[in-house]
Short mmCIF file of C-alpha atoms in Angstrom, two decimals:
data_model
loop_
_atom_site.label_atom_id
_atom_site.label_comp_id
_atom_site.label_asym_id
_atom_site.label_seq_id
_atom_site.Cartn_x
_atom_site.Cartn_y
_atom_site.Cartn_z
CA MET A 927 26.05 -154.89 108.14
CA LYS A 928 29.56 -155.73 109.36
CA ALA A 929 28.23 -158.61 111.48
CA GLU A 930 26.52 -160.08 108.40
CA ALA A 931 29.73 -159.80 106.39
CA ALA A 932 31.68 -161.48 109.20
CA ASP A 933 29.09 -164.27 109.37
CA ALA A 934 29.34 -164.81 105.61
CA ALA A 935 33.14 -164.81 105.74
CA GLY A 936 33.07 -167.29 108.63
CA ALA A 937 30.75 -169.58 106.69
CA ARG A 938 33.07 -169.46 103.65
CA LEU A 939 36.07 -170.25 105.84
CA ALA A 940 34.26 -173.17 107.47
CA ARG A 941 33.31 -174.55 104.04
CA GLN A 942 36.90 -174.20 102.86
CA ALA A 943 38.14 -176.10 105.91
CA THR A 944 35.61 -178.91 105.46
CA VAL A 945 36.48 -179.20 101.76
CA GLU A 946 40.15 -179.46 102.74
CA VAL A 947 39.44 -182.21 105.29
CA ALA A 948 37.28 -184.11 102.80
CA GLY A 949 40.13 -183.89 100.30
CA VAL A 950 42.62 -185.29 102.80
CA LEU A 951 40.26 -188.13 103.70
CA GLY A 952 39.77 -188.92 100.01
CA LYS A 953 43.52 -188.91 99.30
CA ARG A 954 44.10 -191.23 102.23
CA ASP A 955 41.12 -193.43 101.32
CA MET A 956 39.67 -192.77 104.76
CA SER A 957 36.06 -192.50 105.85
CA ARG A 958 34.52 -190.18 108.40
CA ALA A 959 34.29 -193.22 110.69
CA ASP A 960 38.07 -193.66 110.35
CA LEU A 961 38.58 -190.02 111.32
CA ALA A 962 36.20 -190.42 114.27
CA ARG A 963 38.22 -193.39 115.51
CA LEU A 964 41.46 -191.39 115.27
CA MET A 965 39.87 -188.45 117.09
CA GLY A 966 38.26 -190.61 119.77
CA VAL A 967 34.79 -189.22 119.03
CA SER A 968 31.61 -190.61 117.53
CA PRO A 969 31.09 -190.69 113.76
CA GLY A 970 28.13 -188.40 114.38
CA ARG A 971 30.43 -185.80 115.92
CA VAL A 972 32.70 -185.90 112.87
CA SER A 973 29.64 -185.47 110.65
CA GLN A 974 28.65 -182.42 112.71
CA ILE A 975 32.12 -180.93 112.33
CA LEU A 976 32.26 -181.57 108.58
CA SER A 977 28.64 -180.75 107.75
CA GLY A 978 29.25 -177.09 107.20
CA ASP A 979 26.19 -176.38 109.35
CA GLU A 980 28.19 -176.04 112.56
CA ASN A 981 30.16 -172.96 113.44
CA LEU A 982 33.50 -174.71 113.03
CA THR A 983 35.81 -173.70 115.86
CA LEU A 984 39.57 -173.51 115.72
CA ARG A 985 39.61 -176.08 118.50
CA SER A 986 37.57 -178.53 116.37
CA LEU A 987 39.77 -177.86 113.35
CA ALA A 988 42.89 -178.38 115.46
CA ALA A 989 41.50 -181.68 116.77
CA VAL A 990 40.94 -182.89 113.20
CA ALA A 991 44.44 -181.81 112.17
CA GLU A 992 45.99 -183.47 115.22
CA ALA A 993 44.18 -186.74 114.50
CA LEU A 994 45.38 -186.65 110.88
CA GLU A 995 48.91 -185.62 111.97
CA LEU A 996 48.71 -182.43 109.94
CA ASP A 997 49.41 -178.76 110.57
CA VAL A 998 46.88 -176.04 109.82
CA ARG A 999 48.03 -172.87 108.08
CA ILE A 1000 46.01 -169.70 108.20
CA SER A 1001 46.82 -166.93 105.76
CA PHE A 1002 45.32 -163.53 105.18
CA VAL A 1003 45.33 -162.59 101.49
CA GLU A 1004 44.01 -159.75 99.40
CA PRO A 1005 40.42 -160.29 98.20
CA LYS A 1006 40.15 -162.15 94.91
CA ALA A 1007 43.83 -163.07 95.11
CA VAL A 1008 43.63 -166.80 94.43
CA PRO A 1009 47.03 -168.52 94.36
CA GLN A 1010 48.03 -170.44 91.24
CA ASP A 1011 48.14 -173.75 93.11
CA VAL A 1012 44.46 -174.00 94.04
CA THR A 1013 41.37 -175.58 92.62
CA THR A 1014 38.24 -173.47 92.98
CA MET A 1015 35.10 -175.36 93.99
CA ARG A 1016 31.60 -173.91 94.04
CA HIS A 1017 29.60 -174.75 97.15
CA GLY A 1018 26.36 -173.09 98.10
CA GLY A 1019 27.07 -170.01 96.00
CA SER A 1020 30.52 -169.46 97.51
CA ASP A 1021 34.00 -170.40 96.44
CA ALA A 1022 36.14 -172.83 98.41
CA TYR A 1023 39.78 -173.23 97.52
CA VAL A 1024 41.61 -176.55 97.70
CA TYR A 1025 45.38 -176.31 97.58
CA THR A 1026 46.96 -178.79 95.20
CA HIS A 1027 50.47 -179.08 96.65
#
C-alpha cells in the first residue's frame, strides 16, 4: 500500500511541476519548441518531459529550470495546507498548485 501511495504522490508532484513549467512558458509567450531550443534537445523530448506520462526526474526538472534561468524550490508542507498565494487546478482527479508570486 505504501508503494501505491508513493506512486500517487509522485504523479501529483510531476503534474504540479509540469503545470508550473507550462505557466512559465505561457507568461514568457514561449512554446515547447522554444524550450527545446534552449535545452538543446528535440521538441519531442520536451513533450515527453511535460506530458505527465513520464516519471519526471529531478535531473529533467533541473535541466528545464536551467534552460529557463530559474531556480526550483522544493518544500514539504502539512497535508491540505495550501498557501494563500496559489491557484488550485484540477488535473486528472488530483490538485496541482500554481504559485502566483
